[in-house]
PDB file of C-alpha atoms and ligand atoms in Angstrom:
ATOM      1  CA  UNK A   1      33.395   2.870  -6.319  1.00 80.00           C
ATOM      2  CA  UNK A   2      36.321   0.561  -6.362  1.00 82.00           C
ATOM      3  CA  UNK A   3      37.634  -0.814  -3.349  1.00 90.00           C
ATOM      4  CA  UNK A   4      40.569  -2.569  -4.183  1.00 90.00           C
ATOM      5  CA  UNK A   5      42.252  -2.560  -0.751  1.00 93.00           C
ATOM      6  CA  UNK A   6      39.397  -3.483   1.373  1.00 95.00           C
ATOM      7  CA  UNK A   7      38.689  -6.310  -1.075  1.00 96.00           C
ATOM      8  CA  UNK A   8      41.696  -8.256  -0.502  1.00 96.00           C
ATOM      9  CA  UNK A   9      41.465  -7.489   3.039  1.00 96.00           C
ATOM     10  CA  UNK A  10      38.269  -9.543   3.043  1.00 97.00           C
ATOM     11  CA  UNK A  11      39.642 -12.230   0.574  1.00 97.00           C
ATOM     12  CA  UNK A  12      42.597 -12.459   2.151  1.00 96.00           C
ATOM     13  CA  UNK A  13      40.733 -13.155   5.323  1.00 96.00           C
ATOM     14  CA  UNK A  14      38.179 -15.696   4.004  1.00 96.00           C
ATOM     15  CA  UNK A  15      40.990 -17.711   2.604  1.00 94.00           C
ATOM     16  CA  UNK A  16      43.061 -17.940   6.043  1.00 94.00           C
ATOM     17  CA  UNK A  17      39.491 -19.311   7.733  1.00 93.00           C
ATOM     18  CA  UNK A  18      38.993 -21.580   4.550  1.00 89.00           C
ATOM     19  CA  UNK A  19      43.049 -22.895   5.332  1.00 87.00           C
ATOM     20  CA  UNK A  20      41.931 -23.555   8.357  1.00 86.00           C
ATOM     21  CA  UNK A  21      39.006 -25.307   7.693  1.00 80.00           C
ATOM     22  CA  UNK A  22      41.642 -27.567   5.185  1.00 71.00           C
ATOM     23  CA  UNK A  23      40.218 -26.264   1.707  1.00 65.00           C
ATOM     24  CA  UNK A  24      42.555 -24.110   0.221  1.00 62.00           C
ATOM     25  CA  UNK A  25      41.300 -22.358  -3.143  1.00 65.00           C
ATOM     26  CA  UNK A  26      44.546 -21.327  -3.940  1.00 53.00           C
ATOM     27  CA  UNK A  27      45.598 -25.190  -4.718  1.00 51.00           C
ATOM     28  CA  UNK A  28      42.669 -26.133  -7.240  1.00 54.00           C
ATOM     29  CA  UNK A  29      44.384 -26.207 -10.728  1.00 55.00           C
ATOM     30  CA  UNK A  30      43.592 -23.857 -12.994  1.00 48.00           C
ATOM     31  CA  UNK A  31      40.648 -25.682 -14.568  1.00 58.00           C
ATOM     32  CA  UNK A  32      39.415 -26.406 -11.162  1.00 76.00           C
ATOM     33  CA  UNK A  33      39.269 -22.514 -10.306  1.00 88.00           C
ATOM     34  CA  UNK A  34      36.130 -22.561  -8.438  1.00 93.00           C
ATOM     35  CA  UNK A  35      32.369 -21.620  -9.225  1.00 96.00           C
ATOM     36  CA  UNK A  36      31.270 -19.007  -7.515  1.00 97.00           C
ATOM     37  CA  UNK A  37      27.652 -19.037  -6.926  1.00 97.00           C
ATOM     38  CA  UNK A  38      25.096 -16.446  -5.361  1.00 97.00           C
ATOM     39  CA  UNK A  39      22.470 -17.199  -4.068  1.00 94.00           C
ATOM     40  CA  UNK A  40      18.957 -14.633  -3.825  1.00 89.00           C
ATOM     41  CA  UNK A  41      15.960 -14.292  -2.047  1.00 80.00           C
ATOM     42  CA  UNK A  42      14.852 -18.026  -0.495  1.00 76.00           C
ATOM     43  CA  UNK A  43      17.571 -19.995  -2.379  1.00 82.00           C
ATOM     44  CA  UNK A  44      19.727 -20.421   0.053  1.00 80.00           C
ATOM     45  CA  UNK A  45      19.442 -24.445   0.120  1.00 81.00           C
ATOM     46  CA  UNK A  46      21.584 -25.765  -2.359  1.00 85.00           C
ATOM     47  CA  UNK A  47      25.205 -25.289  -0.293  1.00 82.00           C
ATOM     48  CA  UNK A  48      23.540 -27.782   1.612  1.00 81.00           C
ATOM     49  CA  UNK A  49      23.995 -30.341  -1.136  1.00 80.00           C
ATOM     50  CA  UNK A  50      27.943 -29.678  -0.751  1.00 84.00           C
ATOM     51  CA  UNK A  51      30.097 -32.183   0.222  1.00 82.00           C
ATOM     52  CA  UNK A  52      32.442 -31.247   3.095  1.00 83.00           C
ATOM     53  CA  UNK A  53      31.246 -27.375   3.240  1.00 89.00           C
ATOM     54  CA  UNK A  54      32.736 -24.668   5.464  1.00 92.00           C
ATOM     55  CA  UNK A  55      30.792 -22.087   6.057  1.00 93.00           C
ATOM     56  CA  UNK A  56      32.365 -18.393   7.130  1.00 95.00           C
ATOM     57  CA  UNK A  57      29.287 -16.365   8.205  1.00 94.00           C
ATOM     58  CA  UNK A  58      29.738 -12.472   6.683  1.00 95.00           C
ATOM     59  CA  UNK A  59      29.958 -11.681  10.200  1.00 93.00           C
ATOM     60  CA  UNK A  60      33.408 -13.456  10.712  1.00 94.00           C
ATOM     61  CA  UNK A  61      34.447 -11.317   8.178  1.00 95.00           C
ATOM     62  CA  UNK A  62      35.121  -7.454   8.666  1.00 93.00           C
ATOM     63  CA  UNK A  63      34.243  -5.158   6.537  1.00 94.00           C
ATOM     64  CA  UNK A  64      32.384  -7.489   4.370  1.00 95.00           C
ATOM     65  CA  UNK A  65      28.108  -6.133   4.007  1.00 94.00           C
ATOM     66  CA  UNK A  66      25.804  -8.184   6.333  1.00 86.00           C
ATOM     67  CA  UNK A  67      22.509  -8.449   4.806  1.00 78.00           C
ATOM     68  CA  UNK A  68      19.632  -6.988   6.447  1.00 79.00           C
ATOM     69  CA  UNK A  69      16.928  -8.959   4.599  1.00 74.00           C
ATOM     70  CA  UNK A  70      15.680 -12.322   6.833  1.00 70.00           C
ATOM     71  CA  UNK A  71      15.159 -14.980   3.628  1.00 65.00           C
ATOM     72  CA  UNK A  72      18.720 -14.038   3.056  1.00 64.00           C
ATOM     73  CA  UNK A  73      21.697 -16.227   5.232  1.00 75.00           C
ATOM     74  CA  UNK A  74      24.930 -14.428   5.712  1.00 91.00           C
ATOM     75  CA  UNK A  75      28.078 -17.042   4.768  1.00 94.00           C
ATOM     76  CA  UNK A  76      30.405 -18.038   2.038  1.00 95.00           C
ATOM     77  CA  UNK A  77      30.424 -21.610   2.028  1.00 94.00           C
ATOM     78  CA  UNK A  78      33.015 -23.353   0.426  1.00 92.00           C
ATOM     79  CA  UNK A  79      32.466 -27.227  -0.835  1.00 90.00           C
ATOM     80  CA  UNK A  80      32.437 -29.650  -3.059  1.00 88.00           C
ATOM     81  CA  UNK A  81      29.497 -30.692  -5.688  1.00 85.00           C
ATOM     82  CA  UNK A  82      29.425 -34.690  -5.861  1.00 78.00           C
ATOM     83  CA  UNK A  83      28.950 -35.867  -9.841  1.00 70.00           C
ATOM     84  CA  UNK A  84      26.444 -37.733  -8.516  1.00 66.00           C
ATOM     85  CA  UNK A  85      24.132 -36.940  -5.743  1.00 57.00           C
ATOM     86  CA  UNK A  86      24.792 -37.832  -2.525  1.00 55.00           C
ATOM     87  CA  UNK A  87      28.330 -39.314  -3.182  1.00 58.00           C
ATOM     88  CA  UNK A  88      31.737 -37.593  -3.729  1.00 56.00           C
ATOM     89  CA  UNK A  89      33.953 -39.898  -6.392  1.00 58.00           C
ATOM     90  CA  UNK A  90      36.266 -37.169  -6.517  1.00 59.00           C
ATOM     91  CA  UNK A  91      34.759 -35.836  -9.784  1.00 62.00           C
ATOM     92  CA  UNK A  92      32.357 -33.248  -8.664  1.00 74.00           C
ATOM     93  CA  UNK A  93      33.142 -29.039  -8.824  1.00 87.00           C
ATOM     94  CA  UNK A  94      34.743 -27.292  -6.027  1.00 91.00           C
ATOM     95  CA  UNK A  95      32.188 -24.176  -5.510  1.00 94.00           C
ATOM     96  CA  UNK A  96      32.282 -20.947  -3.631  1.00 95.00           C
ATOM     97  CA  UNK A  97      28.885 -20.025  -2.753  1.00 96.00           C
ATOM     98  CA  UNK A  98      27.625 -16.619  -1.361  1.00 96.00           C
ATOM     99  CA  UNK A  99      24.629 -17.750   0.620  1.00 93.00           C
ATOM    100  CA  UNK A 100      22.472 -14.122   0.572  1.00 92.00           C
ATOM    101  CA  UNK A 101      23.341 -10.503  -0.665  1.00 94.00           C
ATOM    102  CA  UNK A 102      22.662  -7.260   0.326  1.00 94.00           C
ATOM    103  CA  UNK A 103      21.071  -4.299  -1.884  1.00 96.00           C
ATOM    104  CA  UNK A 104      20.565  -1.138  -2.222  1.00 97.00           C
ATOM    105  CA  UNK A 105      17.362  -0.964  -1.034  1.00 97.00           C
ATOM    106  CA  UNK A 106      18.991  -1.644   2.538  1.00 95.00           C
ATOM    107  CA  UNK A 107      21.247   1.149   1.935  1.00 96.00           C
ATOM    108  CA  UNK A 108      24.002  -0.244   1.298  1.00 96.00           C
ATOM    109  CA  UNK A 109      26.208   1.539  -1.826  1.00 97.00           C
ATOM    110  CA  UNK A 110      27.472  -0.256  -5.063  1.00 98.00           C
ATOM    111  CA  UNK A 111      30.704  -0.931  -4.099  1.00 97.00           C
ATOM    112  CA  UNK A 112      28.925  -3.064  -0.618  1.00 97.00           C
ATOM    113  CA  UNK A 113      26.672  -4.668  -3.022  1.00 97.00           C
ATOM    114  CA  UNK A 114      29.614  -5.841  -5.041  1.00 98.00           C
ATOM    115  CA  UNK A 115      32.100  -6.914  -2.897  1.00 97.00           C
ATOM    116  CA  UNK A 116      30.928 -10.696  -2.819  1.00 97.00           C
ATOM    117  CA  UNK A 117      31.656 -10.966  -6.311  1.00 98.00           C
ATOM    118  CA  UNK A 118      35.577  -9.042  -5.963  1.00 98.00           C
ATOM    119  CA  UNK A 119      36.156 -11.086  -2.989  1.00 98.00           C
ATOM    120  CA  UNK A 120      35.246 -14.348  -5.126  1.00 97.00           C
ATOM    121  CA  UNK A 121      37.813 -13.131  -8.027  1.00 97.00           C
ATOM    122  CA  UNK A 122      40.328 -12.391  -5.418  1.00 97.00           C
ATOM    123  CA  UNK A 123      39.792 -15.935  -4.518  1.00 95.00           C
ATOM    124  CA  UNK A 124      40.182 -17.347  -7.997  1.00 95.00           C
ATOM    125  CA  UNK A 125      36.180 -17.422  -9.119  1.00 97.00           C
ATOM    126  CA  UNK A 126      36.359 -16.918 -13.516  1.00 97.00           C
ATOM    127  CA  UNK A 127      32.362 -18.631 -13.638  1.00 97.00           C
ATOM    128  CA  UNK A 128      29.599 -16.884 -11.617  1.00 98.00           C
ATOM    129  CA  UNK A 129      26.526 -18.203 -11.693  1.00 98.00           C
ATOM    130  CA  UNK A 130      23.573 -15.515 -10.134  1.00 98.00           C
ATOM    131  CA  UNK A 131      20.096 -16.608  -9.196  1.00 97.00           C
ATOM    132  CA  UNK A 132      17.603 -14.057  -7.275  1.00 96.00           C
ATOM    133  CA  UNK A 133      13.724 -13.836  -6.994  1.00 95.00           C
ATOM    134  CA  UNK A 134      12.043 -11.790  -9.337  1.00 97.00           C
ATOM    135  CA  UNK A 135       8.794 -11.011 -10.685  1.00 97.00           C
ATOM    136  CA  UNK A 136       7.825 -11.994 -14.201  1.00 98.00           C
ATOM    137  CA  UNK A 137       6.346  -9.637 -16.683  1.00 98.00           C
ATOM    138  CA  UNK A 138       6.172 -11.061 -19.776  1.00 98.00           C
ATOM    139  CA  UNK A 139       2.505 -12.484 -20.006  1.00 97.00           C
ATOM    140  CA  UNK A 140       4.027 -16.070 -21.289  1.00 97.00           C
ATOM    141  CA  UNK A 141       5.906 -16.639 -18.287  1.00 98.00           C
ATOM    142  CA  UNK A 142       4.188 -18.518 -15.680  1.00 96.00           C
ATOM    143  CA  UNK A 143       4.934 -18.360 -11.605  1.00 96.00           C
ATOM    144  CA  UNK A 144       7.205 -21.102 -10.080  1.00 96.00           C
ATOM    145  CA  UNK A 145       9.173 -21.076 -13.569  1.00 96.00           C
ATOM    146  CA  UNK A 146      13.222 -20.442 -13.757  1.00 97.00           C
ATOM    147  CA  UNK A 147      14.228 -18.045 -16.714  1.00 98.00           C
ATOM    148  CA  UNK A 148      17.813 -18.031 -17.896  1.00 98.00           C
ATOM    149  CA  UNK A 149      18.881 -14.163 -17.938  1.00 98.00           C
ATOM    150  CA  UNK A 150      19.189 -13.903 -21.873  1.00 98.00           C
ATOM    151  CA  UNK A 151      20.015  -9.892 -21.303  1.00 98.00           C
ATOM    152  CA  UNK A 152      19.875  -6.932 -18.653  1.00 98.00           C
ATOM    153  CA  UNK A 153      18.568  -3.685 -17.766  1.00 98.00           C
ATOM    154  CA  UNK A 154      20.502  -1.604 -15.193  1.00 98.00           C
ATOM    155  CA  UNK A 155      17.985   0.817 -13.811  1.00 98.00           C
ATOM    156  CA  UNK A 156      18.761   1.350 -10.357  1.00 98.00           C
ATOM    157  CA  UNK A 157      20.524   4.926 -11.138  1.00 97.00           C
ATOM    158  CA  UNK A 158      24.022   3.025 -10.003  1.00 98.00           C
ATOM    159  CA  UNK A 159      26.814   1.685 -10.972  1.00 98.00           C
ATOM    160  CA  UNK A 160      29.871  -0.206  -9.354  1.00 97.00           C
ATOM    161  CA  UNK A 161      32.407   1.496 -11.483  1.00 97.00           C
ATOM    162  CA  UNK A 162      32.108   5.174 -10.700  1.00 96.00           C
ATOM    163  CA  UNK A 163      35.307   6.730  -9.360  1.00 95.00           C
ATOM    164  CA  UNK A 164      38.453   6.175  -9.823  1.00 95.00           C
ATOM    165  CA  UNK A 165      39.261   2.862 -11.865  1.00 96.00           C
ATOM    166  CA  UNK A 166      41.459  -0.248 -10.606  1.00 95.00           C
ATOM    167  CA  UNK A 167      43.296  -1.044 -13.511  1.00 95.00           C
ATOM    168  CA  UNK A 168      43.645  -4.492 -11.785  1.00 95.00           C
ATOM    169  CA  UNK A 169      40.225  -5.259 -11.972  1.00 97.00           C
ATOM    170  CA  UNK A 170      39.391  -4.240 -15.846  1.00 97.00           C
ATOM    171  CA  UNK A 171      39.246  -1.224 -18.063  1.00 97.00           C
ATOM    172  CA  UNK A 172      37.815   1.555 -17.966  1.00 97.00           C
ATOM    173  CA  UNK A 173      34.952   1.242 -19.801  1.00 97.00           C
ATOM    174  CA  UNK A 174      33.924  -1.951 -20.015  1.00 97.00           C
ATOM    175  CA  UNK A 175      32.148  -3.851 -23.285  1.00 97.00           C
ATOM    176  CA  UNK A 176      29.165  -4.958 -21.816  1.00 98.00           C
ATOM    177  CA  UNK A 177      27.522  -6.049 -25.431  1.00 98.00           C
ATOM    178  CA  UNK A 178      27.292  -9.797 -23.850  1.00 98.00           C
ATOM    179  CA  UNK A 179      26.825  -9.595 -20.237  1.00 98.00           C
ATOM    180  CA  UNK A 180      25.452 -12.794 -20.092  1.00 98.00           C
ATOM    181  CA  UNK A 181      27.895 -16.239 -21.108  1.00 98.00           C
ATOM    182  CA  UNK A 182      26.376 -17.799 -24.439  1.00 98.00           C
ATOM    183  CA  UNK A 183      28.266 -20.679 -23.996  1.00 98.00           C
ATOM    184  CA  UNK A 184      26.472 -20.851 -20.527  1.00 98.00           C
ATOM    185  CA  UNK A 185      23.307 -19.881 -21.495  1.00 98.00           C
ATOM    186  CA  UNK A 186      23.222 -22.722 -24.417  1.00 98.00           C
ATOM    187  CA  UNK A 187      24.699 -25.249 -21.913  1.00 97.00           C
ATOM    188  CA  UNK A 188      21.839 -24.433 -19.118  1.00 98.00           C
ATOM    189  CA  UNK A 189      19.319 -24.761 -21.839  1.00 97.00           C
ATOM    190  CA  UNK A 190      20.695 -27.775 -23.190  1.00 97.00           C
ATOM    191  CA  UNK A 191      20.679 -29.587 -19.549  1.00 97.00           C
ATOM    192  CA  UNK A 192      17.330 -28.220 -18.536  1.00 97.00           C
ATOM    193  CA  UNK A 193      16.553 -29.811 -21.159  1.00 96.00           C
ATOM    194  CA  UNK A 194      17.773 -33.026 -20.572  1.00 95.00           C
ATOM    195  CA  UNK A 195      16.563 -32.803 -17.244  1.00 95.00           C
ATOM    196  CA  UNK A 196      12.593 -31.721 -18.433  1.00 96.00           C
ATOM    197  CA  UNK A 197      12.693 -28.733 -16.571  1.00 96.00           C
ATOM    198  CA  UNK A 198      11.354 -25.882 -18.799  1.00 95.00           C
ATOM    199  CA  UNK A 199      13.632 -22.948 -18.868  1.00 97.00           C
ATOM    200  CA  UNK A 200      12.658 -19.293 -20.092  1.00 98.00           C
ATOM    201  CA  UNK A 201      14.985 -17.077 -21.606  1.00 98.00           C
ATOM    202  CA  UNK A 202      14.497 -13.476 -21.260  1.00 98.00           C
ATOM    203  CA  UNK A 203      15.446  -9.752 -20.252  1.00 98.00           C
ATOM    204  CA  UNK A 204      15.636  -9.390 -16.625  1.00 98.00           C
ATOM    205  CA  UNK A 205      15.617  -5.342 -15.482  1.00 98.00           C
ATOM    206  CA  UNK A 206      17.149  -4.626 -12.026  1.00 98.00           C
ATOM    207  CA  UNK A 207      15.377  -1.908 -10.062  1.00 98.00           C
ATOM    208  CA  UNK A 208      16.518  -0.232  -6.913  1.00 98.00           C
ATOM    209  CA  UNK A 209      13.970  -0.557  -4.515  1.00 96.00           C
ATOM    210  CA  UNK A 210      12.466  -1.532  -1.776  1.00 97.00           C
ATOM    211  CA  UNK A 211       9.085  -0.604  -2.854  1.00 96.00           C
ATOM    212  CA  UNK A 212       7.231  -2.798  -5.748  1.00 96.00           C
ATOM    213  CA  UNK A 213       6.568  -1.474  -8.878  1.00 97.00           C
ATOM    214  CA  UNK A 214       3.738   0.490  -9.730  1.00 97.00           C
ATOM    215  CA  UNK A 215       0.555  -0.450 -12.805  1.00 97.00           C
ATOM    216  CA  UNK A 216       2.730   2.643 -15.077  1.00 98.00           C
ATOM    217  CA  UNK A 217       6.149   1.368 -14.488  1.00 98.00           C
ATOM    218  CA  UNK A 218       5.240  -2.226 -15.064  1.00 98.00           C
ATOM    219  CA  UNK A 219       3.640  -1.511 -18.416  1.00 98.00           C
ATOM    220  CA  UNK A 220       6.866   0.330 -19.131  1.00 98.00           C
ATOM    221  CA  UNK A 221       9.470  -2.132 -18.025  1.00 98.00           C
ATOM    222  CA  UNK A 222       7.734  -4.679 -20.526  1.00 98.00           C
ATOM    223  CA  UNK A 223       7.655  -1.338 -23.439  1.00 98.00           C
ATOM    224  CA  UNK A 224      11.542  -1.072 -22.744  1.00 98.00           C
ATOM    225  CA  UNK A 225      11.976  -5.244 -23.584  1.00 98.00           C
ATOM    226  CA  UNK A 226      11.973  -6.647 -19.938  1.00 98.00           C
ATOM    227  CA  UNK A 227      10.868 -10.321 -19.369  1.00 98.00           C
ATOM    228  CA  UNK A 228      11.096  -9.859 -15.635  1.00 98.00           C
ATOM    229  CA  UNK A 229      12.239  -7.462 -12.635  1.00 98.00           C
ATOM    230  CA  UNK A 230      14.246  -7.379  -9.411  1.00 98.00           C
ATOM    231  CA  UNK A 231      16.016  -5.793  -6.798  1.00 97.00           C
ATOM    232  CA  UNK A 232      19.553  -7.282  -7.046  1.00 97.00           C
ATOM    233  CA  UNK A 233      22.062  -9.076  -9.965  1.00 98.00           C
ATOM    234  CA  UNK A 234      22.559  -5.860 -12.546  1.00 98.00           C
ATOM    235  CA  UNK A 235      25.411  -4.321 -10.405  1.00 98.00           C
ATOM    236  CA  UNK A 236      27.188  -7.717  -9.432  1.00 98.00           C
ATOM    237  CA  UNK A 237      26.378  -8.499 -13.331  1.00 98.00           C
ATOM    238  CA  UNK A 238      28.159  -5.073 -13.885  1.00 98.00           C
ATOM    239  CA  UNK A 239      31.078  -5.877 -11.391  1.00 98.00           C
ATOM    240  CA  UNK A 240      31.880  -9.217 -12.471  1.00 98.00           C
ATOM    241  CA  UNK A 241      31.681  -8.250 -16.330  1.00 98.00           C
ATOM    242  CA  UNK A 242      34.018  -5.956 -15.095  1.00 98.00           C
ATOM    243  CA  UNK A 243      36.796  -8.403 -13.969  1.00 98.00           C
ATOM    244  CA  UNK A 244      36.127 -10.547 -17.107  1.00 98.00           C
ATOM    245  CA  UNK A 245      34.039 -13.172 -15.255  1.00 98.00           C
ATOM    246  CA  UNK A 246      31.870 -15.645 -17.387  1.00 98.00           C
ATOM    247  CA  UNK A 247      28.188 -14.807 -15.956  1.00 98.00           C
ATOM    248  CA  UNK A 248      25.519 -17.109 -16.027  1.00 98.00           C
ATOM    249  CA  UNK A 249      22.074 -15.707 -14.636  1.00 98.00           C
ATOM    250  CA  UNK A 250      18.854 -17.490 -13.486  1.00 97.00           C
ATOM    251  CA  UNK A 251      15.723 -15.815 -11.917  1.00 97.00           C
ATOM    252  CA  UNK A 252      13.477 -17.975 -10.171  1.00 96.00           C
ATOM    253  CA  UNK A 253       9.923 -16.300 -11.092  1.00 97.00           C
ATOM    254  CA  UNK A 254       7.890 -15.766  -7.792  1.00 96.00           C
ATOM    255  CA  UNK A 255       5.207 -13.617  -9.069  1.00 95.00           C
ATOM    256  CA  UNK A 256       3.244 -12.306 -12.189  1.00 95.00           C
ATOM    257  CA  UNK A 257       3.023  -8.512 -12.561  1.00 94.00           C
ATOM    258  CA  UNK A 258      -0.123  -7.371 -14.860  1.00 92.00           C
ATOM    259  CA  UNK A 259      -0.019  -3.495 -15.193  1.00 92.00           C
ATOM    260  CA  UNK A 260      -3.554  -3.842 -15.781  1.00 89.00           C
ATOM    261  CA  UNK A 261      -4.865  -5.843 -13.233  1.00 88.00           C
ATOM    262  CA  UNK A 262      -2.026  -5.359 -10.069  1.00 90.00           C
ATOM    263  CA  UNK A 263      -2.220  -7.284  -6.856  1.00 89.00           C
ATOM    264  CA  UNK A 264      -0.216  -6.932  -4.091  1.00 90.00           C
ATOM    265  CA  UNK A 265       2.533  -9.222  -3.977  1.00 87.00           C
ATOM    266  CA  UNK A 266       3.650 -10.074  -0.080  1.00 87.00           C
ATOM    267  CA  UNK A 267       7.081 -10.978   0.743  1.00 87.00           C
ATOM    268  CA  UNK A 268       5.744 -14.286   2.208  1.00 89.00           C
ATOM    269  CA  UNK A 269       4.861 -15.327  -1.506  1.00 87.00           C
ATOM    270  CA  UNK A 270       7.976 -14.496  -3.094  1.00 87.00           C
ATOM    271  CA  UNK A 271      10.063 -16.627  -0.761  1.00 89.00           C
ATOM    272  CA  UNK A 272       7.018 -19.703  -0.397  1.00 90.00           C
ATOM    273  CA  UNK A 273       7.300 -19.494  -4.181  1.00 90.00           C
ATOM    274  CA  UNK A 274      11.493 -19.176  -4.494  1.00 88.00           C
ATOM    275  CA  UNK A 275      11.813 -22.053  -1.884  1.00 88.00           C
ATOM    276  CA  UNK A 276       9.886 -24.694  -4.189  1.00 90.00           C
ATOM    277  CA  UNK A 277      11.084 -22.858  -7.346  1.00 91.00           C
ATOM    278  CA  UNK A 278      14.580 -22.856  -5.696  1.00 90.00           C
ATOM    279  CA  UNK A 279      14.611 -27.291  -5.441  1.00 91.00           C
ATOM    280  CA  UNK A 280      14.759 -26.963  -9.238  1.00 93.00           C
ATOM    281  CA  UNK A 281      17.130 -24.162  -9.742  1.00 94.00           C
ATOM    282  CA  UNK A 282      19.354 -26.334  -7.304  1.00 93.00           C
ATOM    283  CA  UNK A 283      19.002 -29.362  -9.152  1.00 92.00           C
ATOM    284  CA  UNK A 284      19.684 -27.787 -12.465  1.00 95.00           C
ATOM    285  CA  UNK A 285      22.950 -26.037 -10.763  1.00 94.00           C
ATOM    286  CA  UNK A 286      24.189 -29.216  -9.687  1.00 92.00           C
ATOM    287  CA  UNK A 287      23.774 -30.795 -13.281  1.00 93.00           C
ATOM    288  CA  UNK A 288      25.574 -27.585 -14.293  1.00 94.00           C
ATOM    289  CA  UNK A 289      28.334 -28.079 -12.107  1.00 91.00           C
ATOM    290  CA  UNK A 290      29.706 -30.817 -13.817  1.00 85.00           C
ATOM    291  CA  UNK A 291      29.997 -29.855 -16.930  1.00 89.00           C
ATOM    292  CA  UNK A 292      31.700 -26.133 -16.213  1.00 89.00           C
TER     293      UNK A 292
HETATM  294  N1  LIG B   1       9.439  -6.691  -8.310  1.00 94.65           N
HETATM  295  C1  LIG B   1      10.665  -6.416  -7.832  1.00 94.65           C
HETATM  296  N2  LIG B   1      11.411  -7.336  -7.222  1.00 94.65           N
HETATM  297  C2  LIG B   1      10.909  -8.562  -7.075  1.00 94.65           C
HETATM  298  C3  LIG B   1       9.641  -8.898  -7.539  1.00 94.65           C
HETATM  299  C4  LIG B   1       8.874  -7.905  -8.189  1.00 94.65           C
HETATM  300  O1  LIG B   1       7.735  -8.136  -8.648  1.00 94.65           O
HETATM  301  N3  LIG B   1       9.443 -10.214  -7.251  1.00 94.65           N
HETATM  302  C5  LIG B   1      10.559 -10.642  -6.622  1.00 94.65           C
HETATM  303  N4  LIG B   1      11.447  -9.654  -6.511  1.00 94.65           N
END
């Protein structure tokens, strides 16, 4: 579903309380249009590292999808990345962070799932970077690593564009034959690099949840080409495509699934592991910031 109205009801919203807080989006030039970043299952650290952040907690904001998951805070927080840690020279990235999400898993329908990313193009977002916790499947890839979404897999039976289309937005039927940026991509590898972090690239399948994959589904996620799977990103992916957003896409890989030897996988591990995981991912989105 598209939502147009109730979008820029939201946006329209967010931007008053950012006024108020004295950072207006609407003045950054139009190479400074702001990052937009979301943020997944136990990432929610790096708007921390902002300079001069205002946070507007989803709650402040009606009609905009609280999320029901605990690892997940509920705000947009608006800031600035310093060049250089810890000190602002004036050079650093204004960013527009969406600190948790909400799935479908929770109930919530496509167009709720997506409205973080509408609200952020509203707001002048054209570079989305999305990070979430997933589980890796391709036997290379080891737990605690950060793969760079090379491709997707939408198979959570949904899609953000159903109904109706908002001419506004994007056409009809949208190309998605490069979901992912490669200019992006090839920059995050390329400053990973630089940095010595090792970064996979690979297929990332989203699912709709809540309940984790069976041995038989696992074995065929990796048949179908998947590198690793989640609960979250395809629709946003979808959504943001959509409005001809550049999407970058990084998984932070909590867990290993076998299909022939499955163990559980609590929820405690995934966030343990996406919390220590998630320092990296934050220092490598800093070092991206720069350079976008
Ligand atoms: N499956 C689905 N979603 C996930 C997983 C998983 O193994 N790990 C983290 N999110």
């Amino acid at each position: 579903m598209q939502n147009p109205q109730e979008v820029q009801s939201v946006a329209a919203e967010l931007a008053r309380r950012m006024a108020a807080g004295r950072r207006s989006l609407a003045t950054t030039s139009a190479k400074e249009t702001p990052v937009g970043v979301i943020l997944g299952t136990g990432l929610s650290g790096l708007a921390e590292k902002m300079n001069d952040p205002i946070a507007v907690p989803y709650a402040e904001l009606p009609g905009f999808p609280a999320s029901s998951v605990a690892s997940h805070a509920g705000a947009f927080v608006c800031g600035r990345f310093p060049a250089r840690c810890g000190e602002d020279d004036g050079q650093g990235r204004t960013a527009l962070i969406q600190q948790g999400r909400c799935h479908l898993y929770e109930g919530r329908n496509p167009a709720e799932v997506c409205m973080g990313v509408r609200v952020m193009a509203a707001m002048g977002v054209r570079t989305l970077i999305v990070t979430n916790a997933a589980g890796a499947l391709n036997p290379n890839f080891d737990v605690g690593s950060i793969m760079c979404m090379s491709d997707m897999i939408n198979h959570t039976g949904a899609t953000p564009l159903a109904g109706p289309n908002c001419a506004d937005w994007g056409p009809r039927f949208p190309d998605m034959s490069e979901p992912f940026d490669p200019d992006l991509r090839a920059l995050a590898l390329e400053t990973a690099c630089k940095m010595g972090l090792r970064l996979e690239r690979g297929v990332y399948i989203g699912v709709h949840g809540p309940e984790m994959e069976t041995p038989a589904e696992t074995r065929l996620y990796r048949q179908w080409g998947a590198d690793a799977v989640g609960m979250s990103t395809v629709l946003e992916v979808i959504a943001a495509r959509h409005l001809g957003m550049r999407v970058l896409g990084l998984s932070c890989l909590t867990n290993k699934n076998r299909p022939d030897c499955m163990t559980p996988t609590p929820l405690e591990e995934v966030i343990a592991v996406a919390q220590t995981t998630g320092k990296q991912l934050g220092r490598l989105i800093r070092a991206l910031m720069t350079k976008l």
